[in-house]
Coordinates of C-alpha atoms and ligand atoms in Angstrom, one line a residue:
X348 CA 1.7 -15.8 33.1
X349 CA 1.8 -13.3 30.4
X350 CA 5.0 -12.3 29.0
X351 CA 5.9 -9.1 29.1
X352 CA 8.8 -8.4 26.5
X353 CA 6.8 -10.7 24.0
X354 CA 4.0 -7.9 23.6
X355 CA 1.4 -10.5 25.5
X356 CA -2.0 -9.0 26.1
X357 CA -4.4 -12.0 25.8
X358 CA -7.7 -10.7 24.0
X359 CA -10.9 -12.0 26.0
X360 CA -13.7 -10.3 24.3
X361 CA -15.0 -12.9 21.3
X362 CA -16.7 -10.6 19.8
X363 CA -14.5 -8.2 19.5
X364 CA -11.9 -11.5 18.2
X365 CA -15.2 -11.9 15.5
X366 CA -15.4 -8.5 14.3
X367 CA -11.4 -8.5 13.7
X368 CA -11.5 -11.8 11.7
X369 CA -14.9 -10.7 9.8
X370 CA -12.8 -7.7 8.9
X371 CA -10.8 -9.4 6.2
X372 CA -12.3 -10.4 2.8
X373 CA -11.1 -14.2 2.6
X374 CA -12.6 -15.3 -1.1
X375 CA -9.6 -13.7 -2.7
X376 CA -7.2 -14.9 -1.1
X377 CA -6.0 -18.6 -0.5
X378 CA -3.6 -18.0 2.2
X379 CA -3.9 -15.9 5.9
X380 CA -0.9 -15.5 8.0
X381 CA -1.8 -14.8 11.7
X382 CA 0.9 -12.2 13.6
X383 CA 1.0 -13.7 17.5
X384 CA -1.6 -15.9 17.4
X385 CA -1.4 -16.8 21.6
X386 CA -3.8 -19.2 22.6
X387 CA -6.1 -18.5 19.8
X388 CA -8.2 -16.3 20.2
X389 CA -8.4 -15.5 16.2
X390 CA -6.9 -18.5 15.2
X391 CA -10.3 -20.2 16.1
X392 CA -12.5 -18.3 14.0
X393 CA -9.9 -18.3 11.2
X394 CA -9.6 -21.9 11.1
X395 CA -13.6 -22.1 10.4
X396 CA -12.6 -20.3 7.4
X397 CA -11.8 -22.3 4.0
X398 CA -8.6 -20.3 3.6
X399 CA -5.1 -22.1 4.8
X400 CA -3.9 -20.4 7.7
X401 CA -0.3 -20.1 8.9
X402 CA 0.2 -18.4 12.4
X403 CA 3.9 -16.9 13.4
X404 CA 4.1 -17.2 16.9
X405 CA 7.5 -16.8 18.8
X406 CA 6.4 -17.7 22.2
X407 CA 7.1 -21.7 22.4
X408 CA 4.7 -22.0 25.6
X409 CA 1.8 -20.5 23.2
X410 CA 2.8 -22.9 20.1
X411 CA 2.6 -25.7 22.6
X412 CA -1.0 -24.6 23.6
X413 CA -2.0 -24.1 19.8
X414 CA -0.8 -27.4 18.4
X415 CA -2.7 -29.2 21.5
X416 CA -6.0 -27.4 21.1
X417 CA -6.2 -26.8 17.4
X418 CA -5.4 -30.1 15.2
X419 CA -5.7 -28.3 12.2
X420 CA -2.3 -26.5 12.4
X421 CA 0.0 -28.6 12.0
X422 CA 4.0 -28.3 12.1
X423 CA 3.9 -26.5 8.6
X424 CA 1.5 -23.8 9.4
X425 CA 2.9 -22.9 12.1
X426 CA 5.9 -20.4 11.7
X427 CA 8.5 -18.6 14.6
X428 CA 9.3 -15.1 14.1
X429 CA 7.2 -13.0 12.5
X430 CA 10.4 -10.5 12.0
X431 CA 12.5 -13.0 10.5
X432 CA 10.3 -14.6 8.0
X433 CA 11.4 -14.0 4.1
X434 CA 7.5 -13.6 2.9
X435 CA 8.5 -14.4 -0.4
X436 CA 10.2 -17.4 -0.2
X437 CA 7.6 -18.9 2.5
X438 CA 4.7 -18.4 0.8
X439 CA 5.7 -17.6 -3.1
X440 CA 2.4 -16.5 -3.5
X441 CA -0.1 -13.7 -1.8
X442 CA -1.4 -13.9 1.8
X443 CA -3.4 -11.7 3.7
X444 CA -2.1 -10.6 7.1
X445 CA -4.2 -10.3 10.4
X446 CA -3.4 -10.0 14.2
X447 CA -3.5 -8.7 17.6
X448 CA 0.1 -7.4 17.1
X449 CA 2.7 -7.0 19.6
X450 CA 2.8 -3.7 20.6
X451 CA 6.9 -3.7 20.8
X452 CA 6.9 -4.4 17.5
X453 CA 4.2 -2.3 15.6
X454 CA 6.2 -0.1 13.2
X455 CA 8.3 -3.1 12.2
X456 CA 5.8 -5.3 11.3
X457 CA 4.6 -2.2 9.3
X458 CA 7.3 -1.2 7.7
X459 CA 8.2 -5.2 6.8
X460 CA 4.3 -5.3 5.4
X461 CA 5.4 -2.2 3.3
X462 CA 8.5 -3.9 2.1
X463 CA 6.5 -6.9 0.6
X464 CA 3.1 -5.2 -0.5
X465 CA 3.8 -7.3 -3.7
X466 CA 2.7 -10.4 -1.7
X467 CA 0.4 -8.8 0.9
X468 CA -3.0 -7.4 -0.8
X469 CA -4.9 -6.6 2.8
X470 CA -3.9 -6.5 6.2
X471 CA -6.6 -6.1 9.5
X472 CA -4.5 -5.6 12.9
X473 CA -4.9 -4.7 16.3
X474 CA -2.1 -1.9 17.1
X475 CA -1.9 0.6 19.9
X476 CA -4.4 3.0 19.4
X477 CA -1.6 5.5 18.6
X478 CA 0.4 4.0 15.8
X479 CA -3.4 2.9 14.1
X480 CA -3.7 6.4 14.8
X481 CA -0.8 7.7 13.2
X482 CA -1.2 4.8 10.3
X483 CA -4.4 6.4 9.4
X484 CA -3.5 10.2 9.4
X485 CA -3.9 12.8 6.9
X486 CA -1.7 16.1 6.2
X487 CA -1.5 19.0 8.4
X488 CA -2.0 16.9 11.4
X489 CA 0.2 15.8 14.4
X490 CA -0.1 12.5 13.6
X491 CA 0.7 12.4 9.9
X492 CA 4.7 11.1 9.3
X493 CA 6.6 8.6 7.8
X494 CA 4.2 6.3 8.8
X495 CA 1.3 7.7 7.4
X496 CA 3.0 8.5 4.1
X497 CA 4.9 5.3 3.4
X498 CA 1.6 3.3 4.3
X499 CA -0.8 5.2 2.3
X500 CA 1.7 5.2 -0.7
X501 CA 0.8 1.5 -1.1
X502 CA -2.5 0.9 0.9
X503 CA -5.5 2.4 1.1
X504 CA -5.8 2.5 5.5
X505 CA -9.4 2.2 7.2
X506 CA -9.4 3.0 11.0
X507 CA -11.8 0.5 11.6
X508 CA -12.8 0.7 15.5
X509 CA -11.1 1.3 18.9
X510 CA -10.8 -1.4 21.7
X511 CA -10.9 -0.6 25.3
X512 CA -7.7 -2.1 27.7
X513 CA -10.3 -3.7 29.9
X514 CA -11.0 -6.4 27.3
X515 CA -7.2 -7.3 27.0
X516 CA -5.7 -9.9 29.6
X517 CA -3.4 -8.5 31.3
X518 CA -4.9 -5.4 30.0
X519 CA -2.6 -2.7 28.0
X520 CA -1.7 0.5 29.5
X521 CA -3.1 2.3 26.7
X522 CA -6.1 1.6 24.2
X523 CA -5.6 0.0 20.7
X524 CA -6.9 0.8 17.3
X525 CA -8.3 -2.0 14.4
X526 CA -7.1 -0.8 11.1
X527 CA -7.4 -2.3 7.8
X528 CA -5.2 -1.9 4.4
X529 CA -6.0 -2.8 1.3
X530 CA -3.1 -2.9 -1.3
X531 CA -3.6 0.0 -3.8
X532 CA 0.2 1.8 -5.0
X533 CA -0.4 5.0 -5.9
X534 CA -0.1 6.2 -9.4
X535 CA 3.8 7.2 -10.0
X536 CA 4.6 5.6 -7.4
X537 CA 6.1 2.0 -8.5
X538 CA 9.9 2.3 -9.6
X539 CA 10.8 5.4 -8.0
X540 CA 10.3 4.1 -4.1
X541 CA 13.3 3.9 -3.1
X542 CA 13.8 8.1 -3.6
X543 CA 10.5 8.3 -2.3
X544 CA 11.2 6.9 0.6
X545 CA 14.7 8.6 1.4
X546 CA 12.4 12.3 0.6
X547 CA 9.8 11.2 3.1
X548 CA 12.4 10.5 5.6
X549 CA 14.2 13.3 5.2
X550 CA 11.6 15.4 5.3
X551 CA 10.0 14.5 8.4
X552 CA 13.1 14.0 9.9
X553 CA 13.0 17.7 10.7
X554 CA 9.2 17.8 10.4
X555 CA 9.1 21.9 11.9
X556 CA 11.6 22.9 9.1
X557 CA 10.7 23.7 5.5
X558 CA 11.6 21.0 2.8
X559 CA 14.3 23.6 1.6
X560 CA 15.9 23.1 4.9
X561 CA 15.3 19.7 5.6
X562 CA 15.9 18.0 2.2
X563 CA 19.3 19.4 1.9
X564 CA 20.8 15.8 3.2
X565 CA 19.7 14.8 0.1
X566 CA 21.3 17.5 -1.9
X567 CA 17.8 18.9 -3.9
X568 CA 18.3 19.4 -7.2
X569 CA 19.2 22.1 -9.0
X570 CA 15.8 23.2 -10.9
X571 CA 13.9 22.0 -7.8
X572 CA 15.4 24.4 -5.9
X573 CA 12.5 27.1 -5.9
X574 CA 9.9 24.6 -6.6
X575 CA 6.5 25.4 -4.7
X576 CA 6.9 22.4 -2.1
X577 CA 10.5 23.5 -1.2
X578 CA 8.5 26.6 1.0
X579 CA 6.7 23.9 2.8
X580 CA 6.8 21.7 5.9
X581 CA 6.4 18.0 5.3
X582 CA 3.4 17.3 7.3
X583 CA 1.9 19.9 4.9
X584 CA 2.2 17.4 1.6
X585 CA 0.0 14.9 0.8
X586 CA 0.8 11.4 -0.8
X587 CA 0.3 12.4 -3.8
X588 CA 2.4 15.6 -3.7
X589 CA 5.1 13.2 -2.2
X590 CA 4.7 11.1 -5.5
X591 CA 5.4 14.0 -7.8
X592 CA 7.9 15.8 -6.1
X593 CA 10.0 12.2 -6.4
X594 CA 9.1 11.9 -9.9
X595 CA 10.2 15.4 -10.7
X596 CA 13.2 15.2 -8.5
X597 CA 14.1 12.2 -10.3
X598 CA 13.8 13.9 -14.0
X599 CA 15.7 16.4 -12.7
X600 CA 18.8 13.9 -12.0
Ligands
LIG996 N1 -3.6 -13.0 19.3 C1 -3.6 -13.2 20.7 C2 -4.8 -12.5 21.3 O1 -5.4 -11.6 20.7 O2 -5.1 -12.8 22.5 C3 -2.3 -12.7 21.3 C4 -2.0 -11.2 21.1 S1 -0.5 -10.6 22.0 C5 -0.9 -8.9 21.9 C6 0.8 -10.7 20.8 C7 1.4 -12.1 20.5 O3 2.5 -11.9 19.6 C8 1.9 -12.8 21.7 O4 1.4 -14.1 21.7 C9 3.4 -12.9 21.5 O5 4.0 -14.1 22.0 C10 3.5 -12.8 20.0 N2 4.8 -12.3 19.4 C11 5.6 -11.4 20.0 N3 6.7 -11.1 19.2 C12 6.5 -11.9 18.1 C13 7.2 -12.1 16.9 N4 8.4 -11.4 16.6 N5 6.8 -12.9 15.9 C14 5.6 -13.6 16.2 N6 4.9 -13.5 17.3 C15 5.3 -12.6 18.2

């Protein structure tokens, strides 16, 4: 009954649904939005909470199923496509994020949290275990990327705990990973993120080749030209190196 191309893996462990919810620090914030709420699973133990709760569900069978067994959501709490949504004008204030995510859509909903950290202070989701993975990562490993980097630049990620495939209905060919963010922009960070961002890109983009190489899309400037980080490789920076290099780039334009 599941749906495959809607990311649906029905959690059945309630503890593990507890621990998830537990996770998120609701006294400072009035509104939650749950990501693919199902048939509840979170919702449940959300709704004991004194926050207001939206949910985004796409899946019309599953909104059916929530607005029957959970009278407390009604019509304008509940929300379609997570994707679609303009966080701003929706909620015009901040809300926390949770979910069991669909997998299909992991770095998007990432990268669409990263694009509104101004309304999203803390996020706690369920992702496959290799994007939490990869979420989390520090320099000078596989893992560490765009992802990593662009994440980190605005949140501060715990990898919270891993969860098994057997506790999933139908169960996930891989396992998943619970992380947590907590909104915290690095220092030099704010105004200069959209250079940032193109660096970062560029940079991993050709993550074996040193940043001389692989910045050169971006045509480096002159007096960064034999600057330190221009011998490295990308996965060798850390955030805050990332930061500095923009900063400096940017003086340099
Ligand atoms: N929270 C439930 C649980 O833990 O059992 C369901 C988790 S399931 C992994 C992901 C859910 O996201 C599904 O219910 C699916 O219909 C929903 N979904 C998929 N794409 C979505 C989107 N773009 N916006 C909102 N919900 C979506």
């Amino acid at each position: 009954k599941a749906k495959k191309y809607l990311g649906q893996h029905f959690l059945t462990d309630e503890n593990i649904a507890k621990n998830i919810v537990d996770a998120l620090s609701f006294d400072h914030y009035q509104k939650i939005l749950e990501v693919g709420p199902g048939m509840g699973v979170l919702t449940k133990y959300l709704l004991d909470k004194e926050s207001e709760i939206f949910v985004a569900e796409i899946d019309h069978e599953s909104v059916e199923y929530l607005q029957k067994h959970y009278a407390k959501l009604d019509n304008q709490h509940i929300i379609g496509d997570f994707l679609k949504l303009n966080i701003a004008e929706t909620f015009e204030s901040q809300v926390a994020i949770i979910g069991n995510f669909p997998y299909n859509i992991s770095s998007q909903i990432l990268f669409k949290i990263i694009d509104y950290y101004d309304y999203i202070p803390e996020m706690v989701g369920m992702f496959q275990k290799e994007v939490a993975e990869r979420t989390a990562a520090v320099p000078r490993t596989k893992a560490y990327g765009i992802l990593s980097v662009l994440v980190q630049a605005l949140y501060d990620v715990d990898y919270l705990f891993t969860v098994h495939e057997n506790v999933f209905n139908p169960p996930p060919k891989v396992k998943s990973g619970v992380i947590k963010l907590t909104r915290n922009p690095k220092d030099g960070l704010v105004g200069n993120e959209i250079l940032f961002k193109k660096i970062v890109k560029a940079g991993f983009g050709q993550r074996r080749k040193k940043l001389s190489n692989s910045l050169k899309v971006l045509e480096i400037p002159e007096a960064l030209q034999s600057h330190l980080f221009m011998d490295k490789r990308a996965e060798e920076l850390t955030i805050q190196d990332f930061i500095s290099l923009t900063q400096e780039w940017k003086n340099a334009l």
